[in-house]
Structure formats: C-alpha cells, structure tokens
CSV table of C-alpha atoms and ligand atoms in Angstrom, one decimal:
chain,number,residue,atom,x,y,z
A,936,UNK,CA,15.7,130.4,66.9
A,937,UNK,CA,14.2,127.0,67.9
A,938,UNK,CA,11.5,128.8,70.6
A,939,UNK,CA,8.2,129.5,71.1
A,940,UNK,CA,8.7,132.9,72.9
A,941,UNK,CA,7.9,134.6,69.7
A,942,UNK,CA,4.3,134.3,70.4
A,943,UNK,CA,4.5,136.3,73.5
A,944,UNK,CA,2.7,139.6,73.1
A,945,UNK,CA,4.4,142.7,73.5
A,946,UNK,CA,2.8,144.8,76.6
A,947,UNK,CA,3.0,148.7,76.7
A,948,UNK,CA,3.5,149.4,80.8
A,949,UNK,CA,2.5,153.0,81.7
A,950,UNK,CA,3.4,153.7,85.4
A,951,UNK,CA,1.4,156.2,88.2
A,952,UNK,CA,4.3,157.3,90.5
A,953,UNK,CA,2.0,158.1,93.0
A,954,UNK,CA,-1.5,158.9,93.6
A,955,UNK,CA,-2.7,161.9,92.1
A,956,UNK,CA,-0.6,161.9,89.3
A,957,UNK,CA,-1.2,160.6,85.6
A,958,UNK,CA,-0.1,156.9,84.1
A,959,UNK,CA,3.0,157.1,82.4
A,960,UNK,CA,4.6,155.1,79.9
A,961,UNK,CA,7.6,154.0,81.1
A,962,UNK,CA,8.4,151.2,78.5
A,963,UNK,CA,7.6,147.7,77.2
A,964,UNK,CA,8.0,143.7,77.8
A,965,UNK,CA,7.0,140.5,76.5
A,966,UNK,CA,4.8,138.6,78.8
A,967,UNK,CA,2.5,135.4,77.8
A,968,UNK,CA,-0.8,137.2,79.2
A,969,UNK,CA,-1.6,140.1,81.3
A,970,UNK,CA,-1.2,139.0,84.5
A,971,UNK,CA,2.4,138.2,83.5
A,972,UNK,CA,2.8,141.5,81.9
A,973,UNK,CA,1.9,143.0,85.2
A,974,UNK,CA,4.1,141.2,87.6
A,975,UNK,CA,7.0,141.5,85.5
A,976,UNK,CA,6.3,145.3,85.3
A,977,UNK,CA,6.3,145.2,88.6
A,978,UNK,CA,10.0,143.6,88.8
A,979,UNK,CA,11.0,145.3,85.8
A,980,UNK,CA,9.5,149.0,86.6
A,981,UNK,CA,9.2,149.2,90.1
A,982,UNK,CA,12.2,148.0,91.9
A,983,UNK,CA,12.7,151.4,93.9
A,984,UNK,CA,9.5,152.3,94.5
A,985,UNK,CA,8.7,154.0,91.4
A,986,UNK,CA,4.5,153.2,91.1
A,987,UNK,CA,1.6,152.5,92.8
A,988,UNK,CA,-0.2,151.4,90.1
A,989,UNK,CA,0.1,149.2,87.1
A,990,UNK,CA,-1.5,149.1,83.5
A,991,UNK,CA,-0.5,147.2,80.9
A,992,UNK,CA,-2.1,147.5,77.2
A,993,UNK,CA,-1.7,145.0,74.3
A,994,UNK,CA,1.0,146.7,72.2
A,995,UNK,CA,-1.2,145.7,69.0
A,996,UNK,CA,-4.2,147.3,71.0
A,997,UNK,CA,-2.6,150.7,70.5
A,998,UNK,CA,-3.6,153.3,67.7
A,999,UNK,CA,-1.3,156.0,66.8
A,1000,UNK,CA,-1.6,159.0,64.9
A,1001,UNK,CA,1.2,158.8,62.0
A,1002,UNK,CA,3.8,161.4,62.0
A,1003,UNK,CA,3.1,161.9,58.0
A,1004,UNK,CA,0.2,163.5,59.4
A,1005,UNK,CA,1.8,165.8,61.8
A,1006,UNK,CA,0.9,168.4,60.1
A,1007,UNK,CA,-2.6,168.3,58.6
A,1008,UNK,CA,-4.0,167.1,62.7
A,1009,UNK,CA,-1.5,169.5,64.7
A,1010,UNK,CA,-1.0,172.4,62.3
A,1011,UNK,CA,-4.5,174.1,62.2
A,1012,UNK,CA,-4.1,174.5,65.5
A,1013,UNK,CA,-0.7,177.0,65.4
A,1014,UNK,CA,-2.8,180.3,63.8
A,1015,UNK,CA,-5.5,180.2,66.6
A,1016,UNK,CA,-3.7,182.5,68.7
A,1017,UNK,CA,-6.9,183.7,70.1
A,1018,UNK,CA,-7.5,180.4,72.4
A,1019,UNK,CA,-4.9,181.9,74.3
A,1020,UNK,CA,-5.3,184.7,77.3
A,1021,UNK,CA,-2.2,186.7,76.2
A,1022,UNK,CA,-4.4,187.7,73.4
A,1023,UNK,CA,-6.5,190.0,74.8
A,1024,UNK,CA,-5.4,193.1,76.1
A,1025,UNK,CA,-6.2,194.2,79.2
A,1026,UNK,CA,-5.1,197.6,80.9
A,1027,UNK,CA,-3.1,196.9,84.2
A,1028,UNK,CA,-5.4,199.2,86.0
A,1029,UNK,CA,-8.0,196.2,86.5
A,1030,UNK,CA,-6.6,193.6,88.4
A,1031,UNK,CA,-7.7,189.9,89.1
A,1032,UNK,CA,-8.7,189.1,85.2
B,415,UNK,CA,44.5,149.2,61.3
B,416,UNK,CA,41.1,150.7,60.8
B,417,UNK,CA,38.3,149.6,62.6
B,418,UNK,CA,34.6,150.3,63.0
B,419,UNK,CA,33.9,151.9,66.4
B,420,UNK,CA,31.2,154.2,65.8
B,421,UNK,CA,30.6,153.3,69.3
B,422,UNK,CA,32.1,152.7,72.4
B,423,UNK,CA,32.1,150.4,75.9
B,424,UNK,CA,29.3,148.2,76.3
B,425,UNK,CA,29.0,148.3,72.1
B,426,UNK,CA,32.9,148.4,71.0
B,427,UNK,CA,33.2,145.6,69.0
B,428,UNK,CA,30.6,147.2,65.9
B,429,UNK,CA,31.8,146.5,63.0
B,430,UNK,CA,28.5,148.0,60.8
B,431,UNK,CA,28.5,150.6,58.4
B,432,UNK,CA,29.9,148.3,55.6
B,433,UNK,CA,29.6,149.9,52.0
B,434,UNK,CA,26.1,148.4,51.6
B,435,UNK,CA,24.9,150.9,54.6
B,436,UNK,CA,26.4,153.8,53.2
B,437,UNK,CA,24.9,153.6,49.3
B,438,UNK,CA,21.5,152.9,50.5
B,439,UNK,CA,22.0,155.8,52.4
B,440,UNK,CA,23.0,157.7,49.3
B,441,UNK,CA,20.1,156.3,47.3
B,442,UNK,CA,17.3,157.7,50.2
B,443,UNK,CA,15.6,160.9,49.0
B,444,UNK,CA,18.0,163.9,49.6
B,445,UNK,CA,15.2,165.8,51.1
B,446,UNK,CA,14.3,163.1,53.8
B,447,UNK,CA,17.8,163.1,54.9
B,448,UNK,CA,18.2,166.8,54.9
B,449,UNK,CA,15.4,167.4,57.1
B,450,UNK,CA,16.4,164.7,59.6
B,451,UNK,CA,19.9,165.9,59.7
B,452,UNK,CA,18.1,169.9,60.5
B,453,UNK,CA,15.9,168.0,63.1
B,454,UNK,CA,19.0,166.2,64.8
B,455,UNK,CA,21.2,169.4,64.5
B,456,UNK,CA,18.1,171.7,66.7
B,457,UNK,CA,18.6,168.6,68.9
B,458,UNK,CA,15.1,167.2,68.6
B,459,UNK,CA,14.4,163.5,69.5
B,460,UNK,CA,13.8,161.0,66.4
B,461,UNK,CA,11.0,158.8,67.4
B,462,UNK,CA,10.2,155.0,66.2
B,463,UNK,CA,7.8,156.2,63.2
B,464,UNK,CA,10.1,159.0,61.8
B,465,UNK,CA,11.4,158.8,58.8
B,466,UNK,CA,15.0,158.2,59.2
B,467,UNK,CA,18.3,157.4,57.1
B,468,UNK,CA,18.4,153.6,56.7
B,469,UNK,CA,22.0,153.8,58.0
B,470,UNK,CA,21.0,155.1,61.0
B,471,UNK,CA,18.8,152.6,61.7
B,472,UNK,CA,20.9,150.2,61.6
B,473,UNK,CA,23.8,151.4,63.5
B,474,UNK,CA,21.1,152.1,66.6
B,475,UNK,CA,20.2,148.6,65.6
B,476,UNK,CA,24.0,147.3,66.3
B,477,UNK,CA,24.5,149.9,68.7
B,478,UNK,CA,21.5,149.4,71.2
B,479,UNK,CA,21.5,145.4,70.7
B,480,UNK,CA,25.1,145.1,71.7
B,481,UNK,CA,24.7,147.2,75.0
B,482,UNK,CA,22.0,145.0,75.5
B,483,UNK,CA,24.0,141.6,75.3
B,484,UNK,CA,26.8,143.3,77.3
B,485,UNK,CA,24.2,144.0,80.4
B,486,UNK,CA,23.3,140.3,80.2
B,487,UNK,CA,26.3,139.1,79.9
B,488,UNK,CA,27.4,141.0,82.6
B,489,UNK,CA,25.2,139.3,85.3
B,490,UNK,CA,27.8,136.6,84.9
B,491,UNK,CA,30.5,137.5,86.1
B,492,UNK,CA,29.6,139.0,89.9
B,493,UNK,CA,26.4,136.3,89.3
B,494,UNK,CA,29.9,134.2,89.9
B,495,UNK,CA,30.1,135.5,93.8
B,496,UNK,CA,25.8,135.6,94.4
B,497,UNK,CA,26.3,132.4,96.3
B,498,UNK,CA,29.5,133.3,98.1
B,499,UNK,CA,29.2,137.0,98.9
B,500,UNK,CA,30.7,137.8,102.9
B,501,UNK,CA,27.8,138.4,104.5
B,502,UNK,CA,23.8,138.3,104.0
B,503,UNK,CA,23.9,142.3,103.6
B,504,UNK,CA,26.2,141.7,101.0
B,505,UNK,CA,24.6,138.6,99.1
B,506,UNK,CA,21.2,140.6,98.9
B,507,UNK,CA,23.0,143.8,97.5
B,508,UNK,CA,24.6,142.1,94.6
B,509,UNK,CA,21.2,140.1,94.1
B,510,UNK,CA,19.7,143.8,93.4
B,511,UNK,CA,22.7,145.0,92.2
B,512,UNK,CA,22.6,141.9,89.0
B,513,UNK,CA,19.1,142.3,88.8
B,514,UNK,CA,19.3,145.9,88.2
B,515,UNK,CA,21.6,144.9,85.1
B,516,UNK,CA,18.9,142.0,84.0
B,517,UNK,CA,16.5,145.2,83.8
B,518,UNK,CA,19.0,147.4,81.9
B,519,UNK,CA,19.0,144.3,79.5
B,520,UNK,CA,15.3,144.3,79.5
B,521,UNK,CA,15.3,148.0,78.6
B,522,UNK,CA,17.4,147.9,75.7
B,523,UNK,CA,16.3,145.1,73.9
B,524,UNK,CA,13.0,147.1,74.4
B,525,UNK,CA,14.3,150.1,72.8
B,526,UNK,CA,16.3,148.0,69.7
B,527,UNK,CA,12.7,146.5,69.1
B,528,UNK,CA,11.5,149.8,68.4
B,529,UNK,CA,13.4,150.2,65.1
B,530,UNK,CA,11.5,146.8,63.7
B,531,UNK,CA,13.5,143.8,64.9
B,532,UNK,CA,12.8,141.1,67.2
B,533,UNK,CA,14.0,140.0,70.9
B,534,UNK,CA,14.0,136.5,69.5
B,535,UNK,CA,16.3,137.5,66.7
B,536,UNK,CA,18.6,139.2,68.9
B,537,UNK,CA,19.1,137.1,71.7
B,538,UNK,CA,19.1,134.4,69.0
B,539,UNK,CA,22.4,136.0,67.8
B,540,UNK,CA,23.6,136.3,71.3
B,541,UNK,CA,23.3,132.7,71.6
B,542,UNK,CA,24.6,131.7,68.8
B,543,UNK,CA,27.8,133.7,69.4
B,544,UNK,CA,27.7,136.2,66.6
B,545,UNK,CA,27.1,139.1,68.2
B,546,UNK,CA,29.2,141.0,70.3
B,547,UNK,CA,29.3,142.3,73.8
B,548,UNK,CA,31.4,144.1,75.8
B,549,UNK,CA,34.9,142.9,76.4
B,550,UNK,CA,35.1,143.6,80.1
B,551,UNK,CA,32.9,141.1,80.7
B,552,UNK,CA,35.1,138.1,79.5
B,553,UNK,CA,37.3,138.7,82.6
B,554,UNK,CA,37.5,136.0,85.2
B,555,UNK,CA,36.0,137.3,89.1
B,556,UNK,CA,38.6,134.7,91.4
B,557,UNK,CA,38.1,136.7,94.8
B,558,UNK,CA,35.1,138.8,96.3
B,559,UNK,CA,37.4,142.0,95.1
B,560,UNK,CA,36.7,141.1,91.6
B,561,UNK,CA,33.0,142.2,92.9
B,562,UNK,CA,34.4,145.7,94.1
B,563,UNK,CA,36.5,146.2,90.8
B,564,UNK,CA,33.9,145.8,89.2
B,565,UNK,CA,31.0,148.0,91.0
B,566,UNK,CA,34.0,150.5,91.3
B,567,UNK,CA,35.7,150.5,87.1
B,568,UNK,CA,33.1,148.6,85.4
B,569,UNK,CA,29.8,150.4,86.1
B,570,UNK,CA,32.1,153.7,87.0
B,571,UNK,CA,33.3,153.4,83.2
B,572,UNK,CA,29.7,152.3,82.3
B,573,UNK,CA,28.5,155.2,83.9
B,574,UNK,CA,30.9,157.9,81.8
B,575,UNK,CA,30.0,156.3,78.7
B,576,UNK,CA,26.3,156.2,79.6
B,577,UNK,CA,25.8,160.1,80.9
B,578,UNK,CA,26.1,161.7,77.4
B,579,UNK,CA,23.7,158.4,75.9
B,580,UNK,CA,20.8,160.5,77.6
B,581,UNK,CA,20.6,162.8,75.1
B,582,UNK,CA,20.9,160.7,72.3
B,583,UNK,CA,19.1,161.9,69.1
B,584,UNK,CA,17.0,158.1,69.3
B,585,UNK,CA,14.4,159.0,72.0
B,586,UNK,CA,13.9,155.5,73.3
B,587,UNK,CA,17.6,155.2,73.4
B,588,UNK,CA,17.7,158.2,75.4
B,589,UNK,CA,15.1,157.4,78.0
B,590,UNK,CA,16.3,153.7,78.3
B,591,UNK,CA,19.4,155.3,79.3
B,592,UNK,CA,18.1,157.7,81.5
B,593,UNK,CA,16.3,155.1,83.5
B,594,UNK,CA,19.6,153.1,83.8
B,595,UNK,CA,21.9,156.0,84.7
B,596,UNK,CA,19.8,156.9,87.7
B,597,UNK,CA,20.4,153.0,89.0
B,598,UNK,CA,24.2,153.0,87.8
B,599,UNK,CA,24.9,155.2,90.7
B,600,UNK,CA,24.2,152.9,93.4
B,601,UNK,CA,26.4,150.3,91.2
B,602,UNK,CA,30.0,152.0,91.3
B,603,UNK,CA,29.5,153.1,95.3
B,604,UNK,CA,28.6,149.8,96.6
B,605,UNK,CA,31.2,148.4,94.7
B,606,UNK,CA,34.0,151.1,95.9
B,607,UNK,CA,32.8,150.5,99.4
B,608,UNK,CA,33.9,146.9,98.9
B,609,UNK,CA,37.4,148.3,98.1
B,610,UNK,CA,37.3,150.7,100.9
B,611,UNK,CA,36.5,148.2,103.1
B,612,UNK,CA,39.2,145.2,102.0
B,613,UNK,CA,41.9,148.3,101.8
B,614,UNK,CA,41.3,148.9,105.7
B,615,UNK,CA,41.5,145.4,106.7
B,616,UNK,CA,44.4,143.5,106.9
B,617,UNK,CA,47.4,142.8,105.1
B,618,UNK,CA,45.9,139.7,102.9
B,619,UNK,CA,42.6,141.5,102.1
B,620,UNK,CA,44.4,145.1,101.4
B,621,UNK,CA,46.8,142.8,99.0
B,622,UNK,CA,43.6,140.8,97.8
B,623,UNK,CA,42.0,144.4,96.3
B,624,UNK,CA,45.2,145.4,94.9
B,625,UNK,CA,45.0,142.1,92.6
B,626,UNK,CA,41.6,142.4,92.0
B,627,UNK,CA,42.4,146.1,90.8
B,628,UNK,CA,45.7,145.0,88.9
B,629,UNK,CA,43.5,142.9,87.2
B,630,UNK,CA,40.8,145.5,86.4
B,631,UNK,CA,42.4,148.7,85.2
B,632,UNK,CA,43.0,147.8,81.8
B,633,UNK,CA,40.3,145.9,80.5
B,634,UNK,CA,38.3,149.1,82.2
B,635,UNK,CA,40.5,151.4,79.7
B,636,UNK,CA,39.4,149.2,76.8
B,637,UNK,CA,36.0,149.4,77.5
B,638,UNK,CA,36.1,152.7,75.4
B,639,UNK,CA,36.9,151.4,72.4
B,640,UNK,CA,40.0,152.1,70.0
B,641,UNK,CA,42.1,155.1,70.2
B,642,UNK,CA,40.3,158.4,68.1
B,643,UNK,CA,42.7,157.3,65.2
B,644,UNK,CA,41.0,153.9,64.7
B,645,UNK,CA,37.5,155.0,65.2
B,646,UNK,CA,36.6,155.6,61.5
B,647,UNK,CA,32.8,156.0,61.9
B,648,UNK,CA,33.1,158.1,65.1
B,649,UNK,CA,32.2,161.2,63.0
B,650,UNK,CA,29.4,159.9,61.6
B,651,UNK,CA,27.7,158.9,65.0
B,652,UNK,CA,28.9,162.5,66.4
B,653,UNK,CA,26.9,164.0,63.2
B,654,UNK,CA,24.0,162.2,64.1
B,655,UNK,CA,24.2,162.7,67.8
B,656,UNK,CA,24.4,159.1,69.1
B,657,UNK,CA,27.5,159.8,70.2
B,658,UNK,CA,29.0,163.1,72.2
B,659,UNK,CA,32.5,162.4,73.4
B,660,UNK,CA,35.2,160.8,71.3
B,661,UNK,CA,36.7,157.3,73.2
B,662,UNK,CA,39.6,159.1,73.7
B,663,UNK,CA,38.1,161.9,75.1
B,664,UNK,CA,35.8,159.5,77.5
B,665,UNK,CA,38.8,157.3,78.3
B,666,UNK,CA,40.7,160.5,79.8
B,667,UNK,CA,37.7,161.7,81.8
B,668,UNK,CA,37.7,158.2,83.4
B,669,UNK,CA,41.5,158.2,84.7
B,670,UNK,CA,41.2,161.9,85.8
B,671,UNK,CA,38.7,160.6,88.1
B,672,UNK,CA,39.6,157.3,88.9
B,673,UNK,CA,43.0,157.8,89.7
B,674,UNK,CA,42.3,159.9,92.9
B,675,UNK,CA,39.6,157.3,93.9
B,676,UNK,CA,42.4,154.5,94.0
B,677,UNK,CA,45.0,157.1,96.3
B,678,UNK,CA,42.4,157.6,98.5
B,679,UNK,CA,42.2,153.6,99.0
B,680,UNK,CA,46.1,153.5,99.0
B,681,UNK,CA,45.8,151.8,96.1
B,682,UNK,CA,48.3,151.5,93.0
B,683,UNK,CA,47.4,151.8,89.8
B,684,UNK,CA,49.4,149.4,87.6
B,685,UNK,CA,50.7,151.7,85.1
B,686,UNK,CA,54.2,152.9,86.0
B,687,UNK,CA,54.0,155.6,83.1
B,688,UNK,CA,51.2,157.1,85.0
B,689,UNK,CA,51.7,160.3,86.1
B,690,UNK,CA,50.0,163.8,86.9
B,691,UNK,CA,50.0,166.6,84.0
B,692,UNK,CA,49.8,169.8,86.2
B,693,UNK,CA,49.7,172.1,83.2
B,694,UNK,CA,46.9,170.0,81.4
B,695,UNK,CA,45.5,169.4,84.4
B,696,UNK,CA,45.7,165.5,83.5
B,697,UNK,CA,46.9,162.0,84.7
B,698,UNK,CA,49.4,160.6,81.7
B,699,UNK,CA,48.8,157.2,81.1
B,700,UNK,CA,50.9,154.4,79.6
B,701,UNK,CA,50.2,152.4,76.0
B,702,UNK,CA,46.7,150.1,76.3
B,703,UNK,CA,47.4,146.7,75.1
B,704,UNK,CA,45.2,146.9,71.8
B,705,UNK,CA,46.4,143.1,70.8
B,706,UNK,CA,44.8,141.8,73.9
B,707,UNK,CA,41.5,143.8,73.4
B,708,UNK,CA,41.6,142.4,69.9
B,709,UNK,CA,41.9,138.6,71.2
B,710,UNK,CA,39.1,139.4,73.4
B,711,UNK,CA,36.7,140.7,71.0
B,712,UNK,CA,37.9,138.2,68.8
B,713,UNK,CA,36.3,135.3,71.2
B,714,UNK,CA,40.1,134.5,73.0
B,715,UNK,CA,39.6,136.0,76.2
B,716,UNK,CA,39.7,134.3,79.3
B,717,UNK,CA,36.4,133.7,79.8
B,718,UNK,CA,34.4,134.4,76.6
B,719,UNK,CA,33.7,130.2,75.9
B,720,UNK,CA,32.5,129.6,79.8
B,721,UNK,CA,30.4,133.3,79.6
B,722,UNK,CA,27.9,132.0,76.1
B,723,UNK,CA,28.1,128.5,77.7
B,724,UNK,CA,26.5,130.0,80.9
B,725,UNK,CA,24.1,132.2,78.5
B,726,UNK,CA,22.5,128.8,76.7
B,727,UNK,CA,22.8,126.7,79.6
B,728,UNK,CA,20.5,129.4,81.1
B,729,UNK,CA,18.4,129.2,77.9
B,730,UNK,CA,18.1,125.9,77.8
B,731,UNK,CA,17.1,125.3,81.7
B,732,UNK,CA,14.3,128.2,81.1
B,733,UNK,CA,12.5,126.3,78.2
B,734,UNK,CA,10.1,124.5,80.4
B,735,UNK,CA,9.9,127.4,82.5
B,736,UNK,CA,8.3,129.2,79.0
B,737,UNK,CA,7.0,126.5,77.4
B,738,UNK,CA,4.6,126.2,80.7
B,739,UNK,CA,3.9,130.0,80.1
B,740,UNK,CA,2.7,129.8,76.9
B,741,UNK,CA,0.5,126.4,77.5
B,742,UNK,CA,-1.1,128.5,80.3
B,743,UNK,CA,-2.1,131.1,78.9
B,744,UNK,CA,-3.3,129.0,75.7
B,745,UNK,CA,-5.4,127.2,78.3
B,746,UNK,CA,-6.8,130.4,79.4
B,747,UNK,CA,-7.8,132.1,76.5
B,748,UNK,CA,-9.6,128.7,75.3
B,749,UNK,CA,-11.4,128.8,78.7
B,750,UNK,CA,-12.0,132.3,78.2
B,751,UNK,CA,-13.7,131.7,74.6
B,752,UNK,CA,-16.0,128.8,75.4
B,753,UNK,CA,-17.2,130.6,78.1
B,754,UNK,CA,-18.4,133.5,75.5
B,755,UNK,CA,-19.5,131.1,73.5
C,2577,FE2,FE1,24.0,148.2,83.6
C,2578,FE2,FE1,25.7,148.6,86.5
C-alpha cells in the first residue's frame, strides 16, 4: 500500500479494571508513540468503564518464553508434589493447621 | 454449485482452501498435526506461537480478516443516518453504537495480525476491493428504520453467529469475540426499540418499519452463508473447532427467534411460505434468493461501488491526519536523542 502507517509500532495494552486488581492484557493497537497508544486504548478499551488504569508496552519490548520449551521450564515443576499442603497428612483431630 | 463457506455471516464470501492449502497441509509432519488435532479435540486454545497446520492458518487468516472488513464496512451504512438521527438521544446512541463496531474492527485485525500478517496488507486489500465483507452491508439505509432493521437483524444475526466464535480453538479469536459479544447486546435492543417505537406511532411510521423490515429479512437470512449442501469446507472448520453450528443450523435458530420478535411489533414477515412447525417446534421458511446473494458478493449489490468509495475516500482524507502522526513523533524521538546526547 502507498502509506507510511507501517512504521507505527505495535502497542500491547494491559488493562486494571479497578483498583486493587492486577493489569491485564486486553489486546493490541498501532499508535505512532506512547502517548497515542494510551489514548487510543483508552477509546478502544475503555468505552464502558472497563479501567482505571493504562499501560502500554512496545510489542517488540516484550520477551516470551517459546512454547518448544514448554516442557523443559514448566515440566520439572509437575513431580514436586510436596510444595503442596495436601501432601502432608495431618490427623483431623488437630484443627487450625 | 459448490462453494467455499468454511465460514459464515460477516466472513461468507471465503473462497480459501484451494488445492495448494490442502497439500501443504499434507506435506506438514504427521506428528505436528496429530498432536494439534488431540489438543483442539480436549478443547484447548491454540495460541500465536503454536505450531499449527499451515491450512489452518490461513483460513483464520481469511476468516478473522473478513469479519474485520465487514465491521468497518458496516459503520457505513447507519454512519448514513449519524447526521440525521430523530433526536440528540438518538444521534449520540448510534455515534456509540458505530464506534463500538470501529472497535470490533480494531479487535480483529488485532487478532488476524497474530498469525504473521500485517494491518497494512489487509486493509490494503480492503481498499483495493479484493477482499470480501459481509453482504448485508451492501444494502442501501433510505429511512431511519433502516437503523432499527439493522440494530434489530443485523447485529441480532451477528450476534447468533458470534456466541459459538467464543470458544473458538484460536485463542485471540476467541477473546476478540468475547469482548465484542458483550457489546453486541446493547446493538440489537437499541435497534428493536427503534422498531418498537415506529410500530406504535402512526400509520406512516408503522408502514415506514414494515419497509425497512421488508427490506431486511432476507439479506439477514444470507448472512449465514450457503445452505449445508454448498458449504464444502464446513467439516473441516467444525474438525478444527472454528466453527460449531452449521449455516443452516444458525440460520434456523435465527427465524425461531426472530419471528416472534416481529408479531410482537405487529409486524409481517415477508415470506408468505412462512409458517409455524408445531411438531418440530420450528417456523418453515420459504426459498432464499441464492442468485441475488451471489450478485452481491460478486460486487453487484446495491451499494457495494458507493460502500469501497466511502472506505478510500475515508482513507484518503485521513492521510494528513497520519502523516502529521508520524512527523510528530519523528520530531520527538530526535528531541528526545539530542537531549541524551
Ligand atoms: Fe460488530
Ligand atoms: Fe453490532
């Protein structure tokens, strides 16, 4: 196509629905620099009231773990069944533990 | 006739899944597609860096793209009555109502992006007319019940489409459409309560939303697509959980609810084969003119010129609008740098 608006950066937009709770991704959008990416979130994300708060990070800016290595990061993880309470067992008779 | 409908509504017109599609498929690794087709069968979600069938790909690719182009396309026609709505309650609720579908746009091309294509190249296609968009939407809006009609069949057929798109395999499909289905709602009532309101007014505004719905009803039955018999790569789609419901099956679901929505307006329906199926618990309806949905798609429907005319007028106008963007921010980051330096 005969544009420029290939150079505009693709934002990631995570959301916080309310104070209290955790940012969110909710999506992305192309805006020409931050403060762009921000007010567009805000039209784009926020039309009923959905966030009180805004970030928006540099899609390039964002590392990911590769799913080839699902297995090898997450898997170790699966035999420690002892990190878990329900391990242990514990006669009803005591109570609070 | 056999056509390509591996999807429906806002996306009927994809004619993918040539015989290139289907021998790269063949040529991926068994294995690969084996364990896919056991994750999509447990009904797990495919994400953007999963391997995944090349096939697949691009059918979300068609698929996701073309409900895209239908959303923006669809600001057009009510975009018509913006200017001219009844009252100021009514002009600011189609505003939101238009910008709503802007964002639904906004959300999809998002989500098509995700399987390693660009905006550019996809509204680059809209533009230059080869892509395709949802039929519906080359329908002319003459009176301010065009705008009910519309809210009331268009997003109410949107909406039965869109439901079982939430659990599509593709996650960012699925969320894109989760998002949208919770604003659809808001959509088809507005727009019945137009129709609620011309049907108890007077004689000329009663007979104004029986027009607009004579002119509605079938173009809203098209918007599923071709009849089960047609839909050649519907089984494909279902195998890989993009799709849930046949067209057919959808299209049914959509009289069975619609019809008792128009007799509670004292409205007619104008099918005179319609009629109720106590024992199926069904409404009968009469033959869909396929030829016409065939000119439409085809680029000879009323409006389909005048709607990608609007599209790159709208294009064109915004240029300076971007080009100012982009200067600005260059500005900035310069600023930024020799300050650093
Ligand atoms: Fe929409
Ligand atoms: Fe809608």
């Amino acid at each position: 196509m005969t544009d420029n608006s290939q150079d505009w950066p693709l934002y990631e937009i995570f959301i916080r629905a309310r104070s209290g709770l955790d940012h969110k991704h909710v999506g992305s959008l192309h805006a020409t620099d931050a403060r762009m990416a921000i007010e567009h979130a805000r039209d784009l994300y926020t039309r009923r009231q959905e966030g009180v708060s805004i970030w928006a990070v540099r899609s390039s800016d964002i590392v990911a773990s590769d799913p080839a290595d699902a297995d090898t990061l997450f898997e170790p993880a699966r035999d420690k069944v002892y990190r878990h309470p329900t391990f242990y067992d514990i006669p009803d008779e005591v109570k609070t533990l | 006739m056999r056509r390509d409908s591996g999807v429906d509504l806002y996306t009927q017109g994809l004619d993918s899944l040539g015989k290139d599609c289907l021998r790269d498929e063949a040529e991926e690794s068994g294995t690969f597609e084996q364990r896919f087709q056991t994750r999509v069968d447990a009904e797990e979600k495919i994400e953007p860096k999963d391997w995944m069938p090349e096939a697949y790909r691009r059918t979300l690719i068609r698929q996701i793209s073309q409900h895209a182009h239908s959303e923006i396309v669809g600001m057009l026609p009510e975009g018509n009555w913006i200017t001219r709505a009844p009252s100021l309650l009514r002009k600011t609720i189609l505003i939101a109502k238009v910008q709503d579908e802007g964002g639904h746009g906004a959300y999809l091309y998002s989500a098509t992006e995700t399987l390693g294509v660009s905006r550019d190249e996809l509204i680059g296609q809209l533009l230059e007319g080869k892509a395709k968009y949802s039929s519906i939407f080359n329908y002319p809006t003459p009176t301010w019940a065009d705008v009910g009609a519309i809210g009331w069949l268009v997003d109410g057929a949107a909406i039965m489409n869109q439901v079982p798109l939430c659990r599509c395999s593709y996650g960012p499909y699925a969320r894109a459409m989760v998002r949208i289905c919770k604003e659809e709602s808001f959509h088809q009532r507005q727009g019945y309560e137009i129709m609620m309101r011309l049907s108890r007014g007077t004689t000329a505004q009663k007979d104004m939303a029986q027009q607009a719905l004579n002119r509605w009803w079938w173009p809203s039955l098209m918007m599923f697509g071709p009849s089960d018999a047609e839909s050649k790569h519907s089984a494909q789609s279902m195998r890989w959980k993009i799709k849930r419901f046949s067209n057919d099956e959808l299209r049914q679901k959509f009289v069975d609810y619609t019809v008792p929505q128009a007799e509670f307006l004292g409205l007619t329906i104008p099918d005179p084969d319609l009629r109720r199926d106590e024992a199926a618990q069904h409404y009968r309806f009469g033959t869909i003119d396929w030829n016409e949905f065939e000119q439409v798609l085809k680029g000879h429907g009323p409006c389909n010129r005048e709607r990608l005319e609007a599209r790159r007028r709208a294009h064109d106008e915004g240029r300076w609008v971007r080009d100012a963007a982009i200067a600005h921010a260059a500005k900035q980051a310069a600023r930024k740098n020799s300050r650093a330096a």
